[in-house]
Amino acid sequence: QQQVKQSPQSLIVQKGGISIINCAYENTAFDYFPWYQQFPGKGPALLIAIRPDVSEKKEGRFTISFNKSAKQFSLHIMDSQPGDSATYFCAASLSGNTPLVFGKGTRLSVIA
Amino acid sequence: ETGVTQTPRHLVMGMTNKKSLKCEQHLGHNAMYWYKQSAKKPLELMFVYNFKEQTENNSVPSRFSPECPNSSHLFLHLHTLQPEDSALYLCASRQLAGALLEQFFGPGTRLTVL
């Protein structure tokens, strides 16, 4: 019930292309879905987050698409740049007192 | 200092040593967490402290001992560790039941057990 399944494990995208990372969750009580970006030697940093009352949220080149009925959400990175090369984690939680449950991460490489 | 800080950033210890990791958050949060990040299991939640009280211990071996003296500080005391405990240890904090749900992470302590 607490799992968040993330795919793919690794992703290689050409510069300027679209990077897409997918996550699926089981617990229908989850109501907060963030994406974190982690560079080598750094802690994860919040990139963008969504609540289940909206189906899409966009911040710059980053978009979260949310499908409540399918219990899935995804991160789209438009016009991917080499500087976007990092590990991305999806997560979910109950907005009350529970810590985030994380997916296993996707290592993104954007090549020129 | 702003955000979540962790010291030391790197630590090498033998299996018989005793050391401590320190985390401090400057965000006024009331929940703090320890995570272990390794290649095999990317982000494992170890301990949860809500309002300085430990509310969760995810089957962590007793060689890891957390301490939360106040809402801003969190420690992880280490003793008789094993080589498989080598990992990046991340501290995080958040505000419980508030309007802002963001969980902030520190930079981590890279631990190597010889």
mmCIF file with all atom_site columns, C-alpha atoms in Angstrom:
data_model
loop_
_atom_site.group_PDB
_atom_site.id
_atom_site.type_symbol
_atom_site.label_atom_id
_atom_site.label_alt_id
_atom_site.label_comp_id
_atom_site.label_asym_id
_atom_site.label_entity_id
_atom_site.label_seq_id
_atom_site.pdbx_PDB_ins_code
_atom_site.Cartn_x
_atom_site.Cartn_y
_atom_site.Cartn_z
_atom_site.occupancy
_atom_site.B_iso_or_equiv
_atom_site.pdbx_formal_charge
_atom_site.auth_seq_id
_atom_site.auth_comp_id
_atom_site.auth_asym_id
_atom_site.auth_atom_id
_atom_site.pdbx_PDB_model_num
ATOM 1   C CA . GLN A 1 1   ? 0.000  0.000  0.000   1.00 0.00 ? 1   GLN A CA 1
ATOM 2   C CA . GLN A 1 2   ? 2.924  2.339  0.575   1.00 0.00 ? 2   GLN A CA 1
ATOM 3   C CA . GLN A 1 3   ? 4.809  1.679  -2.645  1.00 0.00 ? 3   GLN A CA 1
ATOM 4   C CA . VAL A 1 4   ? 5.556  4.115  -5.399  1.00 0.00 ? 4   VAL A CA 1
ATOM 5   C CA . LYS A 1 5   ? 6.837  2.445  -8.566  1.00 0.00 ? 5   LYS A CA 1
ATOM 6   C CA . GLN A 1 6   ? 8.992  4.522  -10.881 1.00 0.00 ? 6   GLN A CA 1
ATOM 7   C CA . SER A 1 7   ? 10.143 3.883  -14.429 1.00 0.00 ? 7   SER A CA 1
ATOM 8   C CA . PRO A 1 8   ? 12.398 3.857  -16.332 1.00 0.00 ? 8   PRO A CA 1
ATOM 9   C CA . GLN A 1 9   ? 15.440 3.241  -14.173 1.00 0.00 ? 9   GLN A CA 1
ATOM 10  C CA . SER A 1 10  ? 17.605 5.186  -16.608 1.00 0.00 ? 10  SER A CA 1
ATOM 11  C CA . LEU A 1 11  ? 16.920 7.435  -19.559 1.00 0.00 ? 11  LEU A CA 1
ATOM 12  C CA . ILE A 1 12  ? 19.044 8.968  -22.293 1.00 0.00 ? 12  ILE A CA 1
ATOM 13  C CA . VAL A 1 13  ? 17.592 11.909 -24.199 1.00 0.00 ? 13  VAL A CA 1
ATOM 14  C CA . GLN A 1 14  ? 18.984 14.113 -26.918 1.00 0.00 ? 14  GLN A CA 1
ATOM 15  C CA . LYS A 1 15  ? 19.385 17.797 -26.154 1.00 0.00 ? 15  LYS A CA 1
ATOM 16  C CA . GLY A 1 16  ? 16.148 19.581 -27.015 1.00 0.00 ? 16  GLY A CA 1
ATOM 17  C CA . GLY A 1 17  ? 14.077 16.440 -26.660 1.00 0.00 ? 17  GLY A CA 1
ATOM 18  C CA . ILE A 1 18  ? 11.350 15.559 -24.170 1.00 0.00 ? 18  ILE A CA 1
ATOM 19  C CA . SER A 1 19  ? 12.189 13.488 -21.092 1.00 0.00 ? 19  SER A CA 1
ATOM 20  C CA . ILE A 1 20  ? 9.316  11.500 -19.602 1.00 0.00 ? 20  ILE A CA 1
ATOM 21  C CA . ILE A 1 21  ? 9.437  9.669  -16.282 1.00 0.00 ? 21  ILE A CA 1
ATOM 22  C CA . ASN A 1 22  ? 6.484  7.738  -14.931 1.00 0.00 ? 22  ASN A CA 1
ATOM 23  C CA . CYS A 1 23  ? 5.300  6.770  -11.458 1.00 0.00 ? 23  CYS A CA 1
ATOM 24  C CA . ALA A 1 24  ? 2.448  4.661  -10.158 1.00 0.00 ? 24  ALA A CA 1
ATOM 25  C CA . TYR A 1 25  ? 1.132  4.475  -6.615  1.00 0.00 ? 25  TYR A CA 1
ATOM 26  C CA . GLU A 1 26  ? -1.135 2.131  -4.711  1.00 0.00 ? 26  GLU A CA 1
ATOM 27  C CA . ASN A 1 27  ? -2.451 4.060  -1.733  1.00 0.00 ? 27  ASN A CA 1
ATOM 28  C CA . THR A 1 28  ? -5.494 6.047  -2.872  1.00 0.00 ? 28  THR A CA 1
ATOM 29  C CA . ALA A 1 29  ? -5.207 8.168  0.276   1.00 0.00 ? 29  ALA A CA 1
ATOM 30  C CA . PHE A 1 30  ? -2.023 9.833  -0.994  1.00 0.00 ? 30  PHE A CA 1
ATOM 31  C CA . ASP A 1 31  ? -2.738 13.471 -1.712  1.00 0.00 ? 31  ASP A CA 1
ATOM 32  C CA . TYR A 1 32  ? 0.637  15.075 -2.363  1.00 0.00 ? 32  TYR A CA 1
ATOM 33  C CA . PHE A 1 33  ? 2.940  14.104 -5.228  1.00 0.00 ? 33  PHE A CA 1
ATOM 34  C CA . PRO A 1 34  ? 6.306  15.846 -5.538  1.00 0.00 ? 34  PRO A CA 1
ATOM 35  C CA . TRP A 1 35  ? 9.232  15.271 -7.851  1.00 0.00 ? 35  TRP A CA 1
ATOM 36  C CA . TYR A 1 36  ? 12.762 15.708 -6.599  1.00 0.00 ? 36  TYR A CA 1
ATOM 37  C CA . GLN A 1 37  ? 15.957 16.322 -8.553  1.00 0.00 ? 37  GLN A CA 1
ATOM 38  C CA . GLN A 1 38  ? 19.298 15.157 -7.226  1.00 0.00 ? 38  GLN A CA 1
ATOM 39  C CA . PHE A 1 39  ? 22.736 16.004 -8.572  1.00 0.00 ? 39  PHE A CA 1
ATOM 40  C CA . PRO A 1 40  ? 25.787 13.936 -7.585  1.00 0.00 ? 40  PRO A CA 1
ATOM 41  C CA . GLY A 1 41  ? 27.046 14.860 -4.133  1.00 0.00 ? 41  GLY A CA 1
ATOM 42  C CA . LYS A 1 42  ? 23.904 16.829 -3.281  1.00 0.00 ? 42  LYS A CA 1
ATOM 43  C CA . GLY A 1 43  ? 20.718 16.104 -1.405  1.00 0.00 ? 43  GLY A CA 1
ATOM 44  C CA . PRO A 1 44  ? 17.447 15.834 -3.345  1.00 0.00 ? 44  PRO A CA 1
ATOM 45  C CA . ALA A 1 45  ? 15.762 19.163 -4.056  1.00 0.00 ? 45  ALA A CA 1
ATOM 46  C CA . LEU A 1 46  ? 12.085 19.715 -4.752  1.00 0.00 ? 46  LEU A CA 1
ATOM 47  C CA . LEU A 1 47  ? 11.455 20.342 -8.432  1.00 0.00 ? 47  LEU A CA 1
ATOM 48  C CA . ILE A 1 48  ? 7.672  20.488 -8.728  1.00 0.00 ? 48  ILE A CA 1
ATOM 49  C CA . ALA A 1 49  ? 4.679  19.055 -6.892  1.00 0.00 ? 49  ALA A CA 1
ATOM 50  C CA . ILE A 1 50  ? 1.001  18.450 -7.502  1.00 0.00 ? 50  ILE A CA 1
ATOM 51  C CA . ARG A 1 51  ? -2.141 17.784 -5.496  1.00 0.00 ? 51  ARG A CA 1
ATOM 52  C CA . PRO A 1 52  ? -4.801 15.398 -6.878  1.00 0.00 ? 52  PRO A CA 1
ATOM 53  C CA . ASP A 1 53  ? -7.372 18.114 -7.482  1.00 0.00 ? 53  ASP A CA 1
ATOM 54  C CA . VAL A 1 54  ? -5.603 19.119 -10.715 1.00 0.00 ? 54  VAL A CA 1
ATOM 55  C CA . SER A 1 55  ? -4.548 16.988 -13.680 1.00 0.00 ? 55  SER A CA 1
ATOM 56  C CA . GLU A 1 56  ? -1.542 19.012 -14.757 1.00 0.00 ? 56  GLU A CA 1
ATOM 57  C CA . LYS A 1 57  ? 0.909  21.507 -13.341 1.00 0.00 ? 57  LYS A CA 1
ATOM 58  C CA . LYS A 1 58  ? 3.563  23.337 -15.306 1.00 0.00 ? 58  LYS A CA 1
ATOM 59  C CA . GLU A 1 59  ? 6.579  25.264 -14.083 1.00 0.00 ? 59  GLU A CA 1
ATOM 60  C CA . GLY A 1 60  ? 8.868  26.421 -16.839 1.00 0.00 ? 60  GLY A CA 1
ATOM 61  C CA . ARG A 1 61  ? 10.065 23.398 -18.799 1.00 0.00 ? 61  ARG A CA 1
ATOM 62  C CA . PHE A 1 62  ? 8.796  20.949 -16.168 1.00 0.00 ? 62  PHE A CA 1
ATOM 63  C CA . THR A 1 63  ? 5.256  19.549 -16.198 1.00 0.00 ? 63  THR A CA 1
ATOM 64  C CA . ILE A 1 64  ? 3.544  17.020 -13.961 1.00 0.00 ? 64  ILE A CA 1
ATOM 65  C CA . SER A 1 65  ? 0.647  15.090 -15.478 1.00 0.00 ? 65  SER A CA 1
ATOM 66  C CA . PHE A 1 66  ? -1.633 13.386 -12.976 1.00 0.00 ? 66  PHE A CA 1
ATOM 67  C CA . ASN A 1 67  ? -4.171 10.613 -13.647 1.00 0.00 ? 67  ASN A CA 1
ATOM 68  C CA . LYS A 1 68  ? -6.112 9.931  -10.474 1.00 0.00 ? 68  LYS A CA 1
ATOM 69  C CA . SER A 1 69  ? -8.189 7.061  -11.845 1.00 0.00 ? 69  SER A CA 1
ATOM 70  C CA . ALA A 1 70  ? -5.101 5.241  -13.076 1.00 0.00 ? 70  ALA A CA 1
ATOM 71  C CA . LYS A 1 71  ? -3.138 6.133  -9.940  1.00 0.00 ? 71  LYS A CA 1
ATOM 72  C CA . GLN A 1 72  ? -0.286 7.392  -12.088 1.00 0.00 ? 72  GLN A CA 1
ATOM 73  C CA . PHE A 1 73  ? 1.669  10.596 -12.462 1.00 0.00 ? 73  PHE A CA 1
ATOM 74  C CA . SER A 1 74  ? 4.511  11.595 -14.700 1.00 0.00 ? 74  SER A CA 1
ATOM 75  C CA . LEU A 1 75  ? 7.191  14.226 -15.118 1.00 0.00 ? 75  LEU A CA 1
ATOM 76  C CA . HIS A 1 76  ? 7.789  15.780 -18.514 1.00 0.00 ? 76  HIS A CA 1
ATOM 77  C CA . ILE A 1 77  ? 10.906 17.838 -19.156 1.00 0.00 ? 77  ILE A CA 1
ATOM 78  C CA . MET A 1 78  ? 10.556 19.855 -22.329 1.00 0.00 ? 78  MET A CA 1
ATOM 79  C CA . ASP A 1 79  ? 13.565 21.034 -24.347 1.00 0.00 ? 79  ASP A CA 1
ATOM 80  C CA . SER A 1 80  ? 15.850 18.870 -22.208 1.00 0.00 ? 80  SER A CA 1
ATOM 81  C CA . GLN A 1 81  ? 19.300 20.323 -21.567 1.00 0.00 ? 81  GLN A CA 1
ATOM 82  C CA . PRO A 1 82  ? 22.598 18.730 -20.488 1.00 0.00 ? 82  PRO A CA 1
ATOM 83  C CA . GLY A 1 83  ? 22.212 20.593 -17.182 1.00 0.00 ? 83  GLY A CA 1
ATOM 84  C CA . ASP A 1 84  ? 19.076 18.539 -16.531 1.00 0.00 ? 84  ASP A CA 1
ATOM 85  C CA . SER A 1 85  ? 21.223 15.406 -16.259 1.00 0.00 ? 85  SER A CA 1
ATOM 86  C CA . ALA A 1 86  ? 20.504 14.175 -12.735 1.00 0.00 ? 86  ALA A CA 1
ATOM 87  C CA . THR A 1 87  ? 18.566 11.546 -10.828 1.00 0.00 ? 87  THR A CA 1
ATOM 88  C CA . TYR A 1 88  ? 14.861 12.216 -10.494 1.00 0.00 ? 88  TYR A CA 1
ATOM 89  C CA . PHE A 1 89  ? 12.668 10.783 -7.747  1.00 0.00 ? 89  PHE A CA 1
ATOM 90  C CA . CYS A 1 90  ? 8.910  10.776 -7.575  1.00 0.00 ? 90  CYS A CA 1
ATOM 91  C CA . ALA A 1 91  ? 7.270  10.621 -4.173  1.00 0.00 ? 91  ALA A CA 1
ATOM 92  C CA . ALA A 1 92  ? 3.899  10.579 -2.480  1.00 0.00 ? 92  ALA A CA 1
ATOM 93  C CA . SER A 1 93  ? 2.494  11.213 0.946   1.00 0.00 ? 93  SER A CA 1
ATOM 94  C CA . LEU A 1 94  ? -0.530 11.964 2.986   1.00 0.00 ? 94  LEU A CA 1
ATOM 95  C CA . SER A 1 95  ? -0.574 15.670 3.637   1.00 0.00 ? 95  SER A CA 1
ATOM 96  C CA . GLY A 1 96  ? -0.872 15.208 7.358   1.00 0.00 ? 96  GLY A CA 1
ATOM 97  C CA . ASN A 1 97  ? 1.845  13.671 9.449   1.00 0.00 ? 97  ASN A CA 1
ATOM 98  C CA . THR A 1 98  ? 3.432  11.100 7.177   1.00 0.00 ? 98  THR A CA 1
ATOM 99  C CA . PRO A 1 99  ? 6.865  11.287 5.555   1.00 0.00 ? 99  PRO A CA 1
ATOM 100 C CA . LEU A 1 100 ? 7.308  10.978 1.810   1.00 0.00 ? 100 LEU A CA 1
ATOM 101 C CA . VAL A 1 101 ? 7.443  7.572  0.157   1.00 0.00 ? 101 VAL A CA 1
ATOM 102 C CA . PHE A 1 102 ? 9.908  7.637  -2.721  1.00 0.00 ? 102 PHE A CA 1
ATOM 103 C CA . GLY A 1 103 ? 10.236 5.822  -6.008  1.00 0.00 ? 103 GLY A CA 1
ATOM 104 C CA . LYS A 1 104 ? 13.569 4.190  -6.805  1.00 0.00 ? 104 LYS A CA 1
ATOM 105 C CA . GLY A 1 105 ? 14.749 7.014  -9.023  1.00 0.00 ? 105 GLY A CA 1
ATOM 106 C CA . THR A 1 106 ? 15.507 7.594  -12.687 1.00 0.00 ? 106 THR A CA 1
ATOM 107 C CA . ARG A 1 107 ? 18.961 8.550  -13.843 1.00 0.00 ? 107 ARG A CA 1
ATOM 108 C CA . LEU A 1 108 ? 18.545 10.998 -16.715 1.00 0.00 ? 108 LEU A CA 1
ATOM 109 C CA . SER A 1 109 ? 21.362 11.768 -19.130 1.00 0.00 ? 109 SER A CA 1
ATOM 110 C CA . VAL A 1 110 ? 20.829 14.513 -21.695 1.00 0.00 ? 110 VAL A CA 1
ATOM 111 C CA . ILE A 1 111 ? 23.388 14.296 -24.482 1.00 0.00 ? 111 ILE A CA 1
ATOM 112 C CA . ALA A 1 112 ? 24.284 16.984 -26.978 1.00 0.00 ? 112 ALA A CA 1
ATOM 113 C CA . GLU B 2 1   ? 23.047 29.058 7.604   1.00 0.00 ? 1   GLU B CA 1
ATOM 114 C CA . THR B 2 2   ? 19.806 28.400 5.852   1.00 0.00 ? 2   THR B CA 1
ATOM 115 C CA . GLY B 2 3   ? 17.830 25.261 5.081   1.00 0.00 ? 3   GLY B CA 1
ATOM 116 C CA . VAL B 2 4   ? 19.070 21.925 6.355   1.00 0.00 ? 4   VAL B CA 1
ATOM 117 C CA . THR B 2 5   ? 22.729 21.448 7.205   1.00 0.00 ? 5   THR B CA 1
ATOM 118 C CA . GLN B 2 6   ? 24.583 18.219 7.915   1.00 0.00 ? 6   GLN B CA 1
ATOM 119 C CA . THR B 2 7   ? 27.990 17.550 9.400   1.00 0.00 ? 7   THR B CA 1
ATOM 120 C CA . PRO B 2 8   ? 30.341 16.014 8.648   1.00 0.00 ? 8   PRO B CA 1
ATOM 121 C CA . ARG B 2 9   ? 29.964 15.854 4.881   1.00 0.00 ? 9   ARG B CA 1
ATOM 122 C CA . HIS B 2 10  ? 32.289 12.867 4.640   1.00 0.00 ? 10  HIS B CA 1
ATOM 123 C CA . LEU B 2 11  ? 33.148 10.243 7.248   1.00 0.00 ? 11  LEU B CA 1
ATOM 124 C CA . VAL B 2 12  ? 35.388 7.194  7.120   1.00 0.00 ? 12  VAL B CA 1
ATOM 125 C CA . MET B 2 13  ? 35.230 4.876  10.090  1.00 0.00 ? 13  MET B CA 1
ATOM 126 C CA . GLY B 2 14  ? 36.301 1.433  11.138  1.00 0.00 ? 14  GLY B CA 1
ATOM 127 C CA . MET B 2 15  ? 33.836 -1.181 12.259  1.00 0.00 ? 15  MET B CA 1
ATOM 128 C CA . THR B 2 16  ? 34.758 -0.695 15.913  1.00 0.00 ? 16  THR B CA 1
ATOM 129 C CA . ASN B 2 17  ? 34.482 3.103  15.950  1.00 0.00 ? 17  ASN B CA 1
ATOM 130 C CA . LYS B 2 18  ? 31.728 5.231  17.422  1.00 0.00 ? 18  LYS B CA 1
ATOM 131 C CA . LYS B 2 19  ? 30.745 8.374  15.557  1.00 0.00 ? 19  LYS B CA 1
ATOM 132 C CA . SER B 2 20  ? 27.782 10.708 15.270  1.00 0.00 ? 20  SER B CA 1
ATOM 133 C CA . LEU B 2 21  ? 26.130 12.492 12.380  1.00 0.00 ? 21  LEU B CA 1
ATOM 134 C CA . LYS B 2 22  ? 24.539 15.858 13.010  1.00 0.00 ? 22  LYS B CA 1
ATOM 135 C CA . CYS B 2 23  ? 21.656 17.565 11.276  1.00 0.00 ? 23  CYS B CA 1
ATOM 136 C CA . GLU B 2 24  ? 20.300 21.040 11.898  1.00 0.00 ? 24  GLU B CA 1
ATOM 137 C CA . GLN B 2 25  ? 17.326 22.688 10.259  1.00 0.00 ? 25  GLN B CA 1
ATOM 138 C CA . HIS B 2 26  ? 16.820 26.446 10.217  1.00 0.00 ? 26  HIS B CA 1
ATOM 139 C CA . LEU B 2 27  ? 13.294 26.350 8.800   1.00 0.00 ? 27  LEU B CA 1
ATOM 140 C CA . GLY B 2 28  ? 11.166 26.155 11.921  1.00 0.00 ? 28  GLY B CA 1
ATOM 141 C CA . HIS B 2 29  ? 9.917  22.703 10.954  1.00 0.00 ? 29  HIS B CA 1
ATOM 142 C CA . ASN B 2 30  ? 8.541  20.228 13.480  1.00 0.00 ? 30  ASN B CA 1
ATOM 143 C CA . ALA B 2 31  ? 9.320  16.924 11.766  1.00 0.00 ? 31  ALA B CA 1
ATOM 144 C CA . MET B 2 32  ? 12.755 15.528 10.978  1.00 0.00 ? 32  MET B CA 1
ATOM 145 C CA . TYR B 2 33  ? 13.841 12.356 9.218   1.00 0.00 ? 33  TYR B CA 1
ATOM 146 C CA . TRP B 2 34  ? 16.888 10.215 8.545   1.00 0.00 ? 34  TRP B CA 1
ATOM 147 C CA . TYR B 2 35  ? 17.173 8.496  5.166   1.00 0.00 ? 35  TYR B CA 1
ATOM 148 C CA . LYS B 2 36  ? 19.802 6.086  3.884   1.00 0.00 ? 36  LYS B CA 1
ATOM 149 C CA . GLN B 2 37  ? 20.670 6.288  0.213   1.00 0.00 ? 37  GLN B CA 1
ATOM 150 C CA . SER B 2 38  ? 22.672 3.534  -1.429  1.00 0.00 ? 38  SER B CA 1
ATOM 151 C CA . ALA B 2 39  ? 22.974 2.162  -4.931  1.00 0.00 ? 39  ALA B CA 1
ATOM 152 C CA . LYS B 2 40  ? 20.870 -0.895 -4.089  1.00 0.00 ? 40  LYS B CA 1
ATOM 153 C CA . LYS B 2 41  ? 18.006 0.890  -2.288  1.00 0.00 ? 41  LYS B CA 1
ATOM 154 C CA . PRO B 2 42  ? 17.967 4.538  -3.322  1.00 0.00 ? 42  PRO B CA 1
ATOM 155 C CA . LEU B 2 43  ? 16.033 6.297  -0.528  1.00 0.00 ? 43  LEU B CA 1
ATOM 156 C CA . GLU B 2 44  ? 15.245 4.273  2.574   1.00 0.00 ? 44  GLU B CA 1
ATOM 157 C CA . LEU B 2 45  ? 13.438 5.999  5.410   1.00 0.00 ? 45  LEU B CA 1
ATOM 158 C CA . MET B 2 46  ? 15.163 5.098  8.670   1.00 0.00 ? 46  MET B CA 1
ATOM 159 C CA . PHE B 2 47  ? 13.694 7.228  11.453  1.00 0.00 ? 47  PHE B CA 1
ATOM 160 C CA . VAL B 2 48  ? 10.884 9.724  11.871  1.00 0.00 ? 48  VAL B CA 1
ATOM 161 C CA . TYR B 2 49  ? 10.646 12.380 14.552  1.00 0.00 ? 49  TYR B CA 1
ATOM 162 C CA . ASN B 2 50  ? 7.467  14.405 14.926  1.00 0.00 ? 50  ASN B CA 1
ATOM 163 C CA . PHE B 2 51  ? 7.570  17.182 17.509  1.00 0.00 ? 51  PHE B CA 1
ATOM 164 C CA . LYS B 2 52  ? 10.819 15.669 18.879  1.00 0.00 ? 52  LYS B CA 1
ATOM 165 C CA . GLU B 2 53  ? 9.166  12.288 19.448  1.00 0.00 ? 53  GLU B CA 1
ATOM 166 C CA . GLN B 2 54  ? 10.277 9.245  17.504  1.00 0.00 ? 54  GLN B CA 1
ATOM 167 C CA . THR B 2 55  ? 7.226  7.913  15.712  1.00 0.00 ? 55  THR B CA 1
ATOM 168 C CA . GLU B 2 56  ? 8.765  5.504  13.261  1.00 0.00 ? 56  GLU B CA 1
ATOM 169 C CA . ASN B 2 57  ? 11.705 3.135  13.141  1.00 0.00 ? 57  ASN B CA 1
ATOM 170 C CA . ASN B 2 58  ? 11.775 1.175  9.917   1.00 0.00 ? 58  ASN B CA 1
ATOM 171 C CA . SER B 2 59  ? 13.465 -1.983 11.178  1.00 0.00 ? 59  SER B CA 1
ATOM 172 C CA . VAL B 2 60  ? 16.792 -0.232 11.481  1.00 0.00 ? 60  VAL B CA 1
ATOM 173 C CA . PRO B 2 61  ? 19.550 -2.210 13.234  1.00 0.00 ? 61  PRO B CA 1
ATOM 174 C CA . SER B 2 62  ? 20.362 -1.104 16.760  1.00 0.00 ? 62  SER B CA 1
ATOM 175 C CA . ARG B 2 63  ? 23.863 -0.076 15.700  1.00 0.00 ? 63  ARG B CA 1
ATOM 176 C CA . PHE B 2 64  ? 22.098 3.096  14.467  1.00 0.00 ? 64  PHE B CA 1
ATOM 177 C CA . SER B 2 65  ? 20.748 5.198  17.318  1.00 0.00 ? 65  SER B CA 1
ATOM 178 C CA . PRO B 2 66  ? 18.915 8.465  16.652  1.00 0.00 ? 66  PRO B CA 1
ATOM 179 C CA . GLU B 2 67  ? 18.562 11.395 19.010  1.00 0.00 ? 67  GLU B CA 1
ATOM 180 C CA . CYS B 2 68  ? 16.402 14.489 18.699  1.00 0.00 ? 68  CYS B CA 1
ATOM 181 C CA . PRO B 2 69  ? 17.146 16.908 21.568  1.00 0.00 ? 69  PRO B CA 1
ATOM 182 C CA . ASN B 2 70  ? 14.978 19.690 20.136  1.00 0.00 ? 70  ASN B CA 1
ATOM 183 C CA . SER B 2 71  ? 12.958 20.446 17.038  1.00 0.00 ? 71  SER B CA 1
ATOM 184 C CA . SER B 2 72  ? 15.971 21.908 15.205  1.00 0.00 ? 72  SER B CA 1
ATOM 185 C CA . HIS B 2 73  ? 18.570 19.222 15.778  1.00 0.00 ? 73  HIS B CA 1
ATOM 186 C CA . LEU B 2 74  ? 18.792 15.562 14.901  1.00 0.00 ? 74  LEU B CA 1
ATOM 187 C CA . PHE B 2 75  ? 21.661 13.180 15.500  1.00 0.00 ? 75  PHE B CA 1
ATOM 188 C CA . LEU B 2 76  ? 22.458 9.695  14.279  1.00 0.00 ? 76  LEU B CA 1
ATOM 189 C CA . HIS B 2 77  ? 24.845 7.845  16.559  1.00 0.00 ? 77  HIS B CA 1
ATOM 190 C CA . LEU B 2 78  ? 26.806 5.065  14.912  1.00 0.00 ? 78  LEU B CA 1
ATOM 191 C CA . HIS B 2 79  ? 28.605 2.140  16.545  1.00 0.00 ? 79  HIS B CA 1
ATOM 192 C CA . THR B 2 80  ? 30.024 -1.178 15.384  1.00 0.00 ? 80  THR B CA 1
ATOM 193 C CA . LEU B 2 81  ? 28.898 -0.577 11.820  1.00 0.00 ? 81  LEU B CA 1
ATOM 194 C CA . GLN B 2 82  ? 29.322 -3.002 8.950   1.00 0.00 ? 82  GLN B CA 1
ATOM 195 C CA . PRO B 2 83  ? 30.789 -2.310 5.489   1.00 0.00 ? 83  PRO B CA 1
ATOM 196 C CA . GLU B 2 84  ? 27.283 -2.632 4.007   1.00 0.00 ? 84  GLU B CA 1
ATOM 197 C CA . ASP B 2 85  ? 26.295 0.425  6.042   1.00 0.00 ? 85  ASP B CA 1
ATOM 198 C CA . SER B 2 86  ? 28.428 2.552  3.730   1.00 0.00 ? 86  SER B CA 1
ATOM 199 C CA . ALA B 2 87  ? 26.003 4.967  2.060   1.00 0.00 ? 87  ALA B CA 1
ATOM 200 C CA . LEU B 2 88  ? 24.871 8.562  1.843   1.00 0.00 ? 88  LEU B CA 1
ATOM 201 C CA . TYR B 2 89  ? 22.883 9.485  4.956   1.00 0.00 ? 89  TYR B CA 1
ATOM 202 C CA . LEU B 2 90  ? 20.367 12.232 4.352   1.00 0.00 ? 90  LEU B CA 1
ATOM 203 C CA . CYS B 2 91  ? 18.502 14.324 6.868   1.00 0.00 ? 91  CYS B CA 1
ATOM 204 C CA . ALA B 2 92  ? 15.219 15.991 5.935   1.00 0.00 ? 92  ALA B CA 1
ATOM 205 C CA . SER B 2 93  ? 12.600 18.149 7.595   1.00 0.00 ? 93  SER B CA 1
ATOM 206 C CA . ARG B 2 94  ? 9.108  19.386 6.933   1.00 0.00 ? 94  ARG B CA 1
ATOM 207 C CA . GLN B 2 95  ? 6.252  21.215 8.609   1.00 0.00 ? 95  GLN B CA 1
ATOM 208 C CA . LEU B 2 96  ? 3.524  18.834 9.700   1.00 0.00 ? 96  LEU B CA 1
ATOM 209 C CA . ALA B 2 97  ? -0.085 19.507 8.728   1.00 0.00 ? 97  ALA B CA 1
ATOM 210 C CA . GLY B 2 98  ? 0.748  22.923 7.384   1.00 0.00 ? 98  GLY B CA 1
ATOM 211 C CA . ALA B 2 99  ? -0.150 24.554 4.109   1.00 0.00 ? 99  ALA B CA 1
ATOM 212 C CA . LEU B 2 100 ? 3.364  24.018 2.784   1.00 0.00 ? 100 LEU B CA 1
ATOM 213 C CA . LEU B 2 101 ? 4.113  20.322 2.364   1.00 0.00 ? 101 LEU B CA 1
ATOM 214 C CA . GLU B 2 102 ? 7.615  20.552 0.965   1.00 0.00 ? 102 GLU B CA 1
ATOM 215 C CA . GLN B 2 103 ? 10.192 18.271 2.524   1.00 0.00 ? 103 GLN B CA 1
ATOM 216 C CA . PHE B 2 104 ? 13.670 19.749 2.532   1.00 0.00 ? 104 PHE B CA 1
ATOM 217 C CA . PHE B 2 105 ? 16.817 17.658 2.430   1.00 0.00 ? 105 PHE B CA 1
ATOM 218 C CA . GLY B 2 106 ? 20.302 18.365 3.668   1.00 0.00 ? 106 GLY B CA 1
ATOM 219 C CA . PRO B 2 107 ? 23.359 17.676 1.502   1.00 0.00 ? 107 PRO B CA 1
ATOM 220 C CA . GLY B 2 108 ? 24.022 14.367 3.204   1.00 0.00 ? 108 GLY B CA 1
ATOM 221 C CA . THR B 2 109 ? 26.946 12.674 4.927   1.00 0.00 ? 109 THR B CA 1
ATOM 222 C CA . ARG B 2 110 ? 28.891 10.244 2.766   1.00 0.00 ? 110 ARG B CA 1
ATOM 223 C CA . LEU B 2 111 ? 29.794 7.392  5.143   1.00 0.00 ? 111 LEU B CA 1
ATOM 224 C CA . THR B 2 112 ? 32.403 4.779  4.370   1.00 0.00 ? 112 THR B CA 1
ATOM 225 C CA . VAL B 2 113 ? 32.840 1.860  6.761   1.00 0.00 ? 113 VAL B CA 1
ATOM 226 C CA . LEU B 2 114 ? 36.106 0.008  6.409   1.00 0.00 ? 114 LEU B CA 1
#
